[in-house]
Amino acid sequence: MNVKFSSQDALFFVEKLITDPRKADAEAALQTALNRTGRGNDFLGWITLPNDVTEADITRIEECAARMAAKSQVVVVVGIGGSYLGARAVIEALQHSFAPYVDGKFPHILYAGNNINEDYLHDLLDVLDTRDYSVVVISKSGTTTEPALAFRILKQHCEKKYGVEAAKERIVAITDKARGALKTLADKEGYPTFVIPDDVGGRYSVLTPVGLLPIAMAGFNIRQLLQGAKDMQKFVAENPKYEQNPILQYALIRNLLYESGLKVELLASFEPQLFYFIEWFKQLFGESEGKEHKGIFPAGAIFSTDLHSLGQYIQEGTRQMFETVLAIDAVHHRVNIPEDAENLDNLNYLQHRTIHEINQIARKGTCLAHVDGQVPNLCITVPEINEYHLGELIYFFEMSCAVSGYMLGVNPFDQPGVEAYKKNMFRLLGKPGVKYFLFQ
Ligand code: PA5
């Protein structure tokens, strides 16, 4: 277990509230999830997913990824929400920071179907006009408007560019095993398909083909990713007690901070490659806990970038927030700070430091300042960013979210509120058969 959790900079706010009965609540919430006795228990397939993925599943994903990658400079991943963010979180954490400018042996991954912006689609087609590409279309329901619309356009583009039959070799669908328009379409066209298990909801699906196939296409090691999650699953099973289990500590303390009036959790990292991991976290917690007029609002920031924008608010704005820092011990590369005899920029005092050390010190300084400003600070640290530790983190946050949601008293596995905008949009668009207008 390589994920370290520290709450020492939040204790000034909640220490007295961390009582034995509340610790027992956290332990009970974990058992509710593990024993599948709570609300939403038909969506708990993710709990054993890391171990349930078979060697045959992995091999099929790797083979498909290699086949598509071999003929593609670009792979377009079409999906939204849980059918998109997990893959992007892992790929962007692992890939070169300037991936589109670096030619390697794996295709660049681009994304579509996560917005309805016409210029975005136009520009994407511009890029695809001059590059060889494949498409992975992902939708559990198979009916979500954004990816369906993008896929219709991409399918036609691909068929025009390569011919109808050859296009079929460049399209893969990931969807329900039997239901939905995408499944019908994929069967009719004869696309290879991968199945999203019935008992795994979108935001918990990164370790299914939804995440694994795009991650493998980008050239990353899905076995290591799964191994990290598997080891975390084992750790959870073997450590059901609060004192030994940082997942329970994180889940309880964030609930206590919420009960004390702090309604916003800012997940911040000093590592820009974790931007989409934070986006994934926002969906996981926001969609799981934000219901019944309850729940922490999950926000995100990349520091030190956002210290020069949001920093002022965090330090001195409305006191409604706690901060969780997602930190790493080590980076992979070294960039030397050059000597400069003239020292006109006054930076010679940093010359004996590494850039990473300076970043770590910025993190410590930020934490001290924010705690001074009455913003409790939690910290989650992994040794470095790689597939294995990302796998650990994914399972860490998924289980924290389940425990935290049960402690809050909601069903962490449904998302009834997501339908509201869709109903209005369909009514306004005149979708056949849609009669409702207001959120019911
Ligand atoms: O977590 C969820 O359930 C949602 O974010 C869905 O993943 C998202 O709405 C996309 O749905 P679908 O995969 O059915 O297209």
GROMACS .gro file of C-alpha atoms and ligand atoms in nm:
model
  455
    1MET     CA    1   0.000   0.000   0.000
    2ASN     CA    2   0.181   0.308  -0.125
    3VAL     CA    3  -0.087   0.572  -0.082
    4LYS     CA    4  -0.013   0.787   0.222
    5PHE     CA    5  -0.286   0.994   0.383
    6SER     CA    6  -0.214   1.280   0.620
    7SER     CA    7  -0.474   1.473   0.816
    8GLN     CA    8  -0.248   1.650   1.062
    9ASP     CA    9  -0.317   1.990   0.903
   10ALA     CA   10  -0.692   1.941   0.939
   11LEU     CA   11  -0.695   1.829   1.300
   12PHE     CA   12  -0.719   2.185   1.433
   13PHE     CA   13  -1.069   2.183   1.280
   14VAL     CA   14  -1.202   1.835   1.353
   15GLU     CA   15  -0.984   1.653   1.604
   16LYS     CA   16  -1.248   1.649   1.879
   17LEU     CA   17  -1.504   1.511   1.636
   18ILE     CA   18  -1.302   1.200   1.548
   19THR     CA   19  -1.463   0.984   1.815
   20ASP     CA   20  -1.481   0.607   1.847
   21PRO     CA   21  -1.848   0.594   1.743
   22ARG     CA   22  -1.771   0.796   1.428
   23LYS     CA   23  -1.478   0.569   1.347
   24ALA     CA   24  -1.717   0.277   1.388
   25ASP     CA   25  -1.957   0.449   1.144
   26ALA     CA   26  -1.682   0.457   0.882
   27GLU     CA   27  -1.600   0.090   0.945
   28ALA     CA   28  -1.969   0.001   0.916
   29ALA     CA   29  -2.001   0.195   0.589
   30LEU     CA   30  -1.711  -0.006   0.447
   31GLN     CA   31  -1.881  -0.331   0.549
   32THR     CA   32  -2.205  -0.209   0.389
   33ALA     CA   33  -2.016  -0.172   0.061
   34LEU     CA   34  -1.817  -0.497   0.089
   35ASN     CA   35  -2.121  -0.702   0.196
   36ARG     CA   36  -2.337  -0.535  -0.069
   37THR     CA   37  -2.612  -0.455   0.179
   38GLY     CA   38  -2.653  -0.083   0.109
   39ARG     CA   39  -2.833   0.137  -0.140
   40GLY     CA   40  -2.729   0.091  -0.500
   41ASN     CA   41  -2.590  -0.255  -0.429
   42ASP     CA   42  -2.659  -0.369  -0.784
   43PHE     CA   43  -2.379  -0.132  -0.895
   44LEU     CA   44  -2.095  -0.271  -0.685
   45GLY     CA   45  -1.919  -0.473  -0.954
   46TRP     CA   46  -1.624  -0.229  -0.934
   47ILE     CA   47  -1.533  -0.360  -0.585
   48THR     CA   48  -1.391  -0.686  -0.719
   49LEU     CA   49  -1.326  -0.565  -1.073
   50PRO     CA   50  -0.944  -0.561  -1.048
   51ASN     CA   51  -0.950  -0.933  -0.967
   52ASP     CA   52  -1.241  -1.018  -1.194
   53VAL     CA   53  -1.064  -0.904  -1.512
   54THR     CA   54  -0.931  -1.227  -1.664
   55GLU     CA   55  -0.611  -1.291  -1.858
   56ALA     CA   56  -0.831  -1.352  -2.164
   57ASP     CA   57  -0.997  -1.008  -2.115
   58ILE     CA   58  -0.660  -0.836  -2.092
   59THR     CA   59  -0.517  -1.018  -2.391
   60ARG     CA   60  -0.818  -0.932  -2.606
   61ILE     CA   61  -0.787  -0.564  -2.510
   62GLU     CA   62  -0.411  -0.560  -2.576
   63GLU     CA   63  -0.453  -0.731  -2.912
   64CYS     CA   64  -0.726  -0.494  -3.024
   65ALA     CA   65  -0.520  -0.195  -2.904
   66ALA     CA   66  -0.213  -0.315  -3.095
   67ARG     CA   67  -0.415  -0.379  -3.411
   68MET     CA   68  -0.576  -0.034  -3.409
   69ALA     CA   69  -0.259   0.145  -3.300
   70ALA     CA   70  -0.060  -0.013  -3.585
   71LYS     CA   71  -0.272   0.164  -3.845
   72SER     CA   72  -0.344   0.490  -3.663
   73GLN     CA   73  -0.157   0.812  -3.600
   74VAL     CA   74  -0.457   0.925  -3.398
   75VAL     CA   75  -0.726   0.742  -3.201
   76VAL     CA   76  -1.044   0.937  -3.128
   77VAL     CA   77  -1.211   0.830  -2.804
   78VAL     CA   78  -1.579   0.921  -2.823
   79GLY     CA   79  -1.761   0.936  -2.488
   80ILE     CA   80  -1.868   1.161  -2.204
   81GLY     CA   81  -1.867   1.152  -1.822
   82GLY     CA   82  -1.778   0.809  -1.692
   83SER     CA   83  -1.735   0.686  -2.048
   84TYR     CA   84  -1.446   0.925  -2.103
   85LEU     CA   85  -1.287   1.079  -1.795
   86GLY     CA   86  -1.118   0.769  -1.651
   87ALA     CA   87  -0.926   0.698  -1.971
   88ARG     CA   88  -0.827   1.061  -2.012
   89ALA     CA   89  -0.723   1.087  -1.645
   90VAL     CA   90  -0.476   0.799  -1.681
   91ILE     CA   91  -0.352   0.882  -2.032
   92GLU     CA   92  -0.285   1.247  -1.956
   93ALA     CA   93  -0.115   1.159  -1.626
   94LEU     CA   94   0.124   0.923  -1.805
   95GLN     CA   95   0.185   1.073  -2.147
   96HIS     CA   96   0.443   1.332  -2.248
   97SER     CA   97   0.329   1.679  -2.140
   98PHE     CA   98   0.346   1.791  -2.503
   99ALA     CA   99   0.228   1.465  -2.658
  100PRO     CA  100   0.088   1.609  -2.983
  101TYR     CA  101   0.433   1.748  -3.064
  102VAL     CA  102   0.620   1.426  -2.996
  103ASP     CA  103   0.609   1.142  -3.244
  104GLY     CA  104   0.638   0.805  -3.080
  105LYS     CA  105   0.535   0.453  -3.161
  106PHE     CA  106   0.183   0.493  -3.027
  107PRO     CA  107  -0.105   0.701  -3.164
  108HIS     CA  108  -0.210   1.031  -3.012
  109ILE     CA  109  -0.541   1.010  -2.831
  110LEU     CA  110  -0.796   1.278  -2.910
  111TYR     CA  111  -1.143   1.306  -2.760
  112ALA     CA  112  -1.489   1.375  -2.899
  113GLY     CA  113  -1.846   1.347  -2.780
  114ASN     CA  114  -1.775   1.524  -2.451
  115ASN     CA  115  -1.923   1.855  -2.564
  116ILE     CA  116  -2.160   1.988  -2.832
  117ASN     CA  117  -1.932   2.251  -2.980
  118GLU     CA  118  -1.949   2.271  -3.359
  119ASP     CA  119  -1.610   2.440  -3.400
  120TYR     CA  120  -1.447   2.165  -3.192
  121LEU     CA  121  -1.589   1.899  -3.424
  122HIS     CA  122  -1.493   2.097  -3.732
  123ASP     CA  123  -1.136   2.133  -3.610
  124LEU     CA  124  -1.117   1.765  -3.518
  125LEU     CA  125  -1.224   1.668  -3.872
  126ASP     CA  126  -0.958   1.905  -4.003
  127VAL     CA  127  -0.696   1.706  -3.813
  128LEU     CA  128  -0.842   1.372  -3.921
  129ASP     CA  129  -0.845   1.474  -4.287
  130THR     CA  130  -0.468   1.447  -4.298
  131ARG     CA  131  -0.397   1.166  -4.052
  132ASP     CA  132  -0.471   0.795  -4.030
  133TYR     CA  133  -0.707   0.733  -3.745
  134SER     CA  134  -0.934   0.491  -3.559
  135VAL     CA  135  -1.236   0.552  -3.340
  136VAL     CA  136  -1.334   0.402  -3.005
  137VAL     CA  137  -1.695   0.488  -2.929
  138ILE     CA  138  -1.803   0.436  -2.568
  139SER     CA  139  -2.151   0.462  -2.420
  140LYS     CA  140  -2.303   0.234  -2.159
  141SER     CA  141  -2.660   0.337  -2.234
  142GLY     CA  142  -2.578   0.364  -2.602
  143THR     CA  143  -2.816   0.657  -2.627
  144THR     CA  144  -2.628   0.960  -2.488
  145THR     CA  145  -2.670   1.251  -2.727
  146GLU     CA  146  -2.321   1.403  -2.720
  147PRO     CA  147  -2.123   1.088  -2.815
  148ALA     CA  148  -2.398   0.965  -3.049
  149LEU     CA  149  -2.387   1.292  -3.243
  150ALA     CA  150  -2.008   1.299  -3.260
  151PHE     CA  151  -1.995   0.934  -3.364
  152ARG     CA  152  -2.246   0.982  -3.646
  153ILE     CA  153  -2.019   1.252  -3.789
  154LEU     CA  154  -1.697   1.054  -3.737
  155LYS     CA  155  -1.844   0.735  -3.880
  156GLN     CA  156  -1.938   0.915  -4.199
  157HIS     CA  157  -1.597   1.084  -4.219
  158CYS     CA  158  -1.421   0.753  -4.167
  159GLU     CA  159  -1.635   0.575  -4.429
  160LYS     CA  160  -1.569   0.851  -4.683
  161LYS     CA  161  -1.197   0.847  -4.614
  162TYR     CA  162  -1.136   0.471  -4.608
  163GLY     CA  163  -1.447   0.321  -4.770
  164VAL     CA  164  -1.735   0.155  -4.585
  165GLU     CA  165  -1.571  -0.186  -4.539
  166ALA     CA  166  -1.228  -0.059  -4.437
  167ALA     CA  167  -1.389   0.184  -4.191
  168LYS     CA  168  -1.528  -0.116  -4.003
  169GLU     CA  169  -1.170  -0.220  -3.928
  170ARG     CA  170  -1.109   0.118  -3.766
  171ILE     CA  171  -1.406   0.140  -3.532
  172VAL     CA  172  -1.453  -0.031  -3.194
  173ALA     CA  173  -1.762   0.004  -2.975
  174ILE     CA  174  -1.774  -0.031  -2.597
  175THR     CA  175  -2.129  -0.057  -2.467
  176ASP     CA  176  -2.391  -0.266  -2.291
  177LYS     CA  177  -2.395  -0.637  -2.371
  178ALA     CA  178  -2.745  -0.628  -2.518
  179ARG     CA  179  -2.924  -0.293  -2.497
  180GLY     CA  180  -2.906   0.049  -2.661
  181ALA     CA  181  -2.874   0.211  -2.999
  182LEU     CA  182  -2.494   0.177  -3.005
  183LYS     CA  183  -2.516  -0.199  -2.950
  184THR     CA  184  -2.769  -0.229  -3.235
  185LEU     CA  185  -2.551  -0.017  -3.463
  186ALA     CA  186  -2.231  -0.204  -3.375
  187ASP     CA  187  -2.396  -0.541  -3.438
  188LYS     CA  188  -2.537  -0.427  -3.770
  189GLU     CA  189  -2.203  -0.287  -3.888
  190GLY     CA  190  -2.002  -0.575  -3.745
  191TYR     CA  191  -1.771  -0.360  -3.532
  192PRO     CA  192  -1.567  -0.537  -3.266
  193THR     CA  193  -1.733  -0.466  -2.930
  194PHE     CA  194  -1.636  -0.476  -2.567
  195VAL     CA  195  -1.891  -0.498  -2.288
  196ILE     CA  196  -1.940  -0.266  -1.992
  197PRO     CA  197  -2.061  -0.492  -1.708
  198ASP     CA  198  -2.418  -0.431  -1.591
  199ASP     CA  199  -2.309  -0.384  -1.230
  200VAL     CA  200  -2.046  -0.115  -1.297
  201GLY     CA  201  -2.168   0.245  -1.331
  202GLY     CA  202  -2.000   0.491  -1.567
  203ARG     CA  203  -1.790   0.676  -1.311
  204TYR     CA  204  -1.661   0.348  -1.166
  205SER     CA  205  -1.579   0.198  -1.506
  206VAL     CA  206  -1.218   0.301  -1.571
  207LEU     CA  207  -1.090  -0.051  -1.501
  208THR     CA  208  -1.331  -0.204  -1.755
  209PRO     CA  209  -1.261  -0.182  -2.132
  210VAL     CA  210  -1.399   0.175  -2.108
  211GLY     CA  211  -1.067   0.284  -1.963
  212LEU     CA  212  -0.840  -0.008  -2.040
  213LEU     CA  213  -0.874  -0.008  -2.420
  214PRO     CA  214  -0.791   0.361  -2.477
  215ILE     CA  215  -0.512   0.343  -2.217
  216ALA     CA  216  -0.362   0.040  -2.392
  217MET     CA  217  -0.395   0.215  -2.730
  218ALA     CA  218  -0.196   0.506  -2.592
  219GLY     CA  219   0.083   0.258  -2.513
  220PHE     CA  220   0.045   0.227  -2.136
  221ASN     CA  221   0.064  -0.086  -1.925
  222ILE     CA  222  -0.286  -0.187  -1.823
  223ARG     CA  223  -0.154  -0.488  -1.632
  224GLN     CA  224   0.034  -0.259  -1.396
  225LEU     CA  225  -0.271  -0.035  -1.362
  226LEU     CA  226  -0.486  -0.333  -1.268
  227GLN     CA  227  -0.217  -0.466  -1.034
  228GLY     CA  228  -0.216  -0.139  -0.837
  229ALA     CA  229  -0.594  -0.155  -0.802
  230LYS     CA  230  -0.579  -0.525  -0.714
  231ASP     CA  231  -0.330  -0.460  -0.437
  232MET     CA  232  -0.545  -0.180  -0.302
  233GLN     CA  233  -0.851  -0.408  -0.310
  234LYS     CA  234  -0.653  -0.663  -0.105
  235PHE     CA  235  -0.540  -0.395   0.138
  236VAL     CA  236  -0.900  -0.286   0.196
  237ALA     CA  237  -1.017  -0.641   0.255
  238GLU     CA  238  -0.737  -0.700   0.506
  239ASN     CA  239  -0.769  -0.366   0.687
  240PRO     CA  240  -1.129  -0.310   0.789
  241LYS     CA  241  -1.040  -0.099   1.095
  242TYR     CA  242  -1.025   0.280   1.094
  243GLU     CA  243  -0.680   0.313   1.249
  244GLN     CA  244  -0.517   0.099   0.981
  245ASN     CA  245  -0.708   0.217   0.679
  246PRO     CA  246  -0.647   0.563   0.524
  247ILE     CA  247  -0.954   0.519   0.304
  248LEU     CA  248  -1.175   0.518   0.615
  249GLN     CA  249  -0.979   0.808   0.765
  250TYR     CA  250  -1.022   1.019   0.453
  251ALA     CA  251  -1.392   0.932   0.421
  252LEU     CA  252  -1.466   1.012   0.785
  253ILE     CA  253  -1.265   1.332   0.807
  254ARG     CA  254  -1.415   1.480   0.489
  255ASN     CA  255  -1.762   1.406   0.632
  256LEU     CA  256  -1.670   1.571   0.962
  257LEU     CA  257  -1.538   1.878   0.781
  258TYR     CA  258  -1.863   1.890   0.583
  259GLU     CA  259  -2.073   1.861   0.899
  260SER     CA  260  -1.866   2.147   1.048
  261GLY     CA  261  -1.980   2.374   0.767
  262LEU     CA  262  -1.713   2.326   0.500
  263LYS     CA  263  -1.917   2.237   0.194
  264VAL     CA  264  -1.644   2.251  -0.072
  265GLU     CA  265  -1.348   2.016  -0.115
  266LEU     CA  266  -1.075   2.151  -0.336
  267LEU     CA  267  -0.863   1.868  -0.475
  268ALA     CA  268  -0.539   2.039  -0.566
  269SER     CA  269  -0.219   1.908  -0.715
  270PHE     CA  270   0.113   2.068  -0.793
  271GLU     CA  271   0.151   1.830  -1.088
  272PRO     CA  272  -0.022   1.958  -1.403
  273GLN     CA  273  -0.038   1.612  -1.559
  274LEU     CA  274  -0.297   1.526  -1.290
  275PHE     CA  275  -0.546   1.783  -1.422
  276TYR     CA  276  -0.771   1.517  -1.573
  277PHE     CA  277  -0.730   1.289  -1.274
  278ILE     CA  278  -0.884   1.572  -1.074
  279GLU     CA  279  -1.161   1.599  -1.334
  280TRP     CA  280  -1.226   1.226  -1.287
  281PHE     CA  281  -1.235   1.277  -0.908
  282LYS     CA  282  -1.484   1.563  -0.950
  283GLN     CA  283  -1.721   1.340  -1.142
  284LEU     CA  284  -1.675   1.046  -0.906
  285PHE     CA  285  -1.757   1.242  -0.593
  286GLY     CA  286  -1.993   1.500  -0.741
  287GLU     CA  287  -2.218   1.244  -0.907
  288SER     CA  288  -2.199   1.004  -0.614
  289GLU     CA  289  -2.265   1.242  -0.325
  290GLY     CA  290  -2.445   1.545  -0.465
  291LYS     CA  291  -2.807   1.447  -0.412
  292GLU     CA  292  -3.100   1.490  -0.173
  293HIS     CA  293  -2.975   1.850  -0.130
  294LYS     CA  294  -2.663   1.718   0.041
  295GLY     CA  295  -2.300   1.656  -0.041
  296ILE     CA  296  -1.959   1.822  -0.061
  297PHE     CA  297  -1.904   2.022  -0.382
  298PRO     CA  298  -1.589   1.876  -0.540
  299ALA     CA  299  -1.368   2.141  -0.696
  300GLY     CA  300  -1.024   2.116  -0.847
  301ALA     CA  301  -0.710   2.321  -0.896
  302ILE     CA  302  -0.360   2.289  -1.032
  303PHE     CA  303  -0.100   2.473  -0.827
  304SER     CA  304   0.106   2.677  -0.846
  305THR     CA  305  -0.083   2.790  -1.161
  306ASP     CA  306  -0.410   2.851  -0.978
  307LEU     CA  307  -0.244   3.009  -0.676
  308HIS     CA  308  -0.214   3.309  -0.906
  309SER     CA  309  -0.587   3.311  -0.971
  310LEU     CA  310  -0.794   3.113  -0.719
  311GLY     CA  311  -0.524   3.154  -0.455
  312GLN     CA  312  -0.662   3.483  -0.331
  313TYR     CA  313  -1.009   3.333  -0.277
  314ILE     CA  314  -0.873   3.022  -0.106
  315GLN     CA  315  -0.666   3.236   0.128
  316GLU     CA  316  -0.921   3.504   0.217
  317GLY     CA  317  -1.260   3.439   0.056
  318THR     CA  318  -1.572   3.286   0.215
  319ARG     CA  319  -1.463   3.021   0.465
  320GLN     CA  320  -1.647   2.722   0.316
  321MET     CA  321  -1.365   2.506   0.187
  322PHE     CA  322  -1.115   2.241   0.282
  323GLU     CA  323  -0.831   2.134   0.062
  324THR     CA  324  -0.703   1.789  -0.029
  325VAL     CA  325  -0.363   1.791  -0.192
  326LEU     CA  326  -0.274   1.509  -0.429
  327ALA     CA  327   0.105   1.491  -0.405
  328ILE     CA  328   0.392   1.283  -0.543
  329ASP     CA  329   0.729   1.214  -0.384
  330ALA     CA  330   0.936   1.197  -0.702
  331VAL     CA  331   0.936   1.307  -1.064
  332HIS     CA  332   1.094   1.120  -1.354
  333HIS     CA  333   1.328   1.379  -1.503
  334ARG     CA  334   1.578   1.642  -1.396
  335VAL     CA  335   1.619   1.988  -1.550
  336ASN     CA  336   1.919   2.171  -1.412
  337ILE     CA  337   1.895   2.533  -1.307
  338PRO     CA  338   2.184   2.693  -1.496
  339GLU     CA  339   2.455   2.900  -1.333
  340ASP     CA  340   2.442   3.271  -1.401
  341ALA     CA  341   2.731   3.480  -1.274
  342GLU     CA  342   2.541   3.805  -1.322
  343ASN     CA  343   2.238   3.686  -1.122
  344LEU     CA  344   2.023   3.968  -1.262
  345ASP     CA  345   1.711   3.761  -1.191
  346ASN     CA  346   1.825   3.701  -0.829
  347LEU     CA  347   1.776   3.326  -0.860
  348ASN     CA  348   2.124   3.208  -0.765
  349TYR     CA  349   1.997   3.117  -0.419
  350LEU     CA  350   1.800   2.835  -0.585
  351GLN     CA  351   2.092   2.685  -0.771
  352HIS     CA  352   2.156   2.406  -0.524
  353ARG     CA  353   1.790   2.296  -0.548
  354THR     CA  354   1.609   2.078  -0.799
  355ILE     CA  355   1.293   2.210  -0.964
  356HIS     CA  356   1.100   1.933  -0.791
  357GLU     CA  357   1.236   2.041  -0.452
  358ILE     CA  358   1.120   2.395  -0.522
  359ASN     CA  359   0.776   2.258  -0.613
  360GLN     CA  360   0.765   2.054  -0.290
  361ILE     CA  361   0.858   2.361  -0.089
  362ALA     CA  362   0.590   2.562  -0.269
  363ARG     CA  363   0.346   2.291  -0.160
  364LYS     CA  364   0.456   2.312   0.203
  365GLY     CA  365   0.442   2.691   0.198
  366THR     CA  366   0.094   2.684   0.044
  367CYS     CA  367  -0.031   2.440   0.303
  368LEU     CA  368   0.101   2.657   0.588
  369ALA     CA  369  -0.062   2.966   0.438
  370HIS     CA  370  -0.397   2.798   0.379
  371VAL     CA  371  -0.407   2.644   0.727
  372ASP     CA  372  -0.328   2.992   0.863
  373GLY     CA  373  -0.624   3.114   0.660
  374GLN     CA  374  -0.847   2.850   0.828
  375VAL     CA  375  -0.853   2.611   0.532
  376PRO     CA  376  -0.800   2.259   0.671
  377ASN     CA  377  -0.558   2.060   0.461
  378LEU     CA  378  -0.557   1.688   0.386
  379CYS     CA  379  -0.279   1.530   0.184
  380ILE     CA  380  -0.275   1.212  -0.026
  381THR     CA  381   0.069   1.114  -0.153
  382VAL     CA  382   0.200   0.848  -0.391
  383PRO     CA  383   0.568   0.779  -0.461
  384GLU     CA  384   0.546   0.881  -0.829
  385ILE     CA  385   0.307   0.891  -1.122
  386ASN     CA  386   0.301   0.554  -1.297
  387GLU     CA  387   0.044   0.294  -1.397
  388TYR     CA  388   0.072   0.100  -1.072
  389HIS     CA  389   0.022   0.397  -0.841
  390LEU     CA  390  -0.258   0.535  -1.057
  391GLY     CA  391  -0.430   0.197  -1.019
  392GLU     CA  392  -0.389   0.223  -0.643
  393LEU     CA  393  -0.525   0.578  -0.643
  394ILE     CA  394  -0.825   0.488  -0.857
  395TYR     CA  395  -0.933   0.217  -0.615
  396PHE     CA  396  -0.847   0.438  -0.315
  397PHE     CA  397  -1.081   0.714  -0.437
  398GLU     CA  398  -1.354   0.477  -0.555
  399MET     CA  399  -1.375   0.306  -0.217
  400SER     CA  400  -1.341   0.636  -0.025
  401CYS     CA  401  -1.631   0.767  -0.228
  402ALA     CA  402  -1.851   0.465  -0.155
  403VAL     CA  403  -1.774   0.481   0.221
  404SER     CA  404  -1.816   0.858   0.231
  405GLY     CA  405  -2.145   0.843   0.040
  406TYR     CA  406  -2.288   0.579   0.271
  407MET     CA  407  -2.179   0.786   0.572
  408LEU     CA  408  -2.356   1.085   0.422
  409GLY     CA  409  -2.670   0.875   0.387
  410VAL     CA  410  -2.711   0.883   0.009
  411ASN     CA  411  -2.701   0.621  -0.265
  412PRO     CA  412  -2.349   0.673  -0.407
  413PHE     CA  413  -2.426   0.472  -0.720
  414ASP     CA  414  -2.714   0.648  -0.892
  415GLN     CA  415  -2.730   0.985  -1.069
  416PRO     CA  416  -3.099   1.082  -1.104
  417GLY     CA  417  -3.017   1.452  -1.135
  418VAL     CA  418  -2.820   1.406  -1.458
  419GLU     CA  419  -3.147   1.346  -1.643
  420ALA     CA  420  -3.288   1.695  -1.572
  421TYR     CA  421  -3.100   1.886  -1.840
  422LYS     CA  422  -3.148   1.608  -2.091
  423LYS     CA  423  -3.526   1.614  -2.051
  424ASN     CA  424  -3.539   1.987  -2.111
  425MET     CA  425  -3.296   1.969  -2.402
  426PHE     CA  426  -3.493   1.690  -2.573
  427ARG     CA  427  -3.820   1.877  -2.525
  428LEU     CA  428  -3.670   2.196  -2.664
  429LEU     CA  429  -3.520   2.005  -2.957
  430GLY     CA  430  -3.853   1.836  -3.027
  431LYS     CA  431  -3.723   1.482  -2.982
  432PRO     CA  432  -4.004   1.244  -3.083
  433GLY     CA  433  -4.188   1.096  -2.785
  434VAL     CA  434  -4.059   1.344  -2.525
  435LYS     CA  435  -4.343   1.521  -2.346
  436TYR     CA  436  -4.194   1.637  -2.017
  437PHE     CA  437  -4.045   1.978  -1.966
  438LEU     CA  438  -3.965   2.054  -1.604
  439PHE     CA  439  -3.744   1.846  -1.377
  440GLN     CA  440  -3.967   1.595  -1.197
  441PA5     O1  441  -2.124   0.814  -1.446
  441PA5     C1  442  -2.219   0.815  -1.522
  441PA5     O2  443  -2.309   0.730  -1.515
  441PA5     C2  444  -2.233   0.919  -1.632
  441PA5     O3  445  -2.135   1.015  -1.624
  441PA5     C3  446  -2.224   0.850  -1.765
  441PA5     O4  447  -2.102   0.783  -1.773
  441PA5     C4  448  -2.235   0.951  -1.879
  441PA5     O5  449  -2.355   1.019  -1.868
  441PA5     C5  450  -2.227   0.879  -2.013
  441PA5     O6  451  -2.326   0.782  -2.020
  441PA5     P1  452  -2.320   0.668  -2.127
  441PA5     O7  453  -2.202   0.586  -2.103
  441PA5     O8  454  -2.448   0.590  -2.107
  441PA5     O9  455  -2.316   0.736  -2.262
   0.00000   0.00000   0.00000
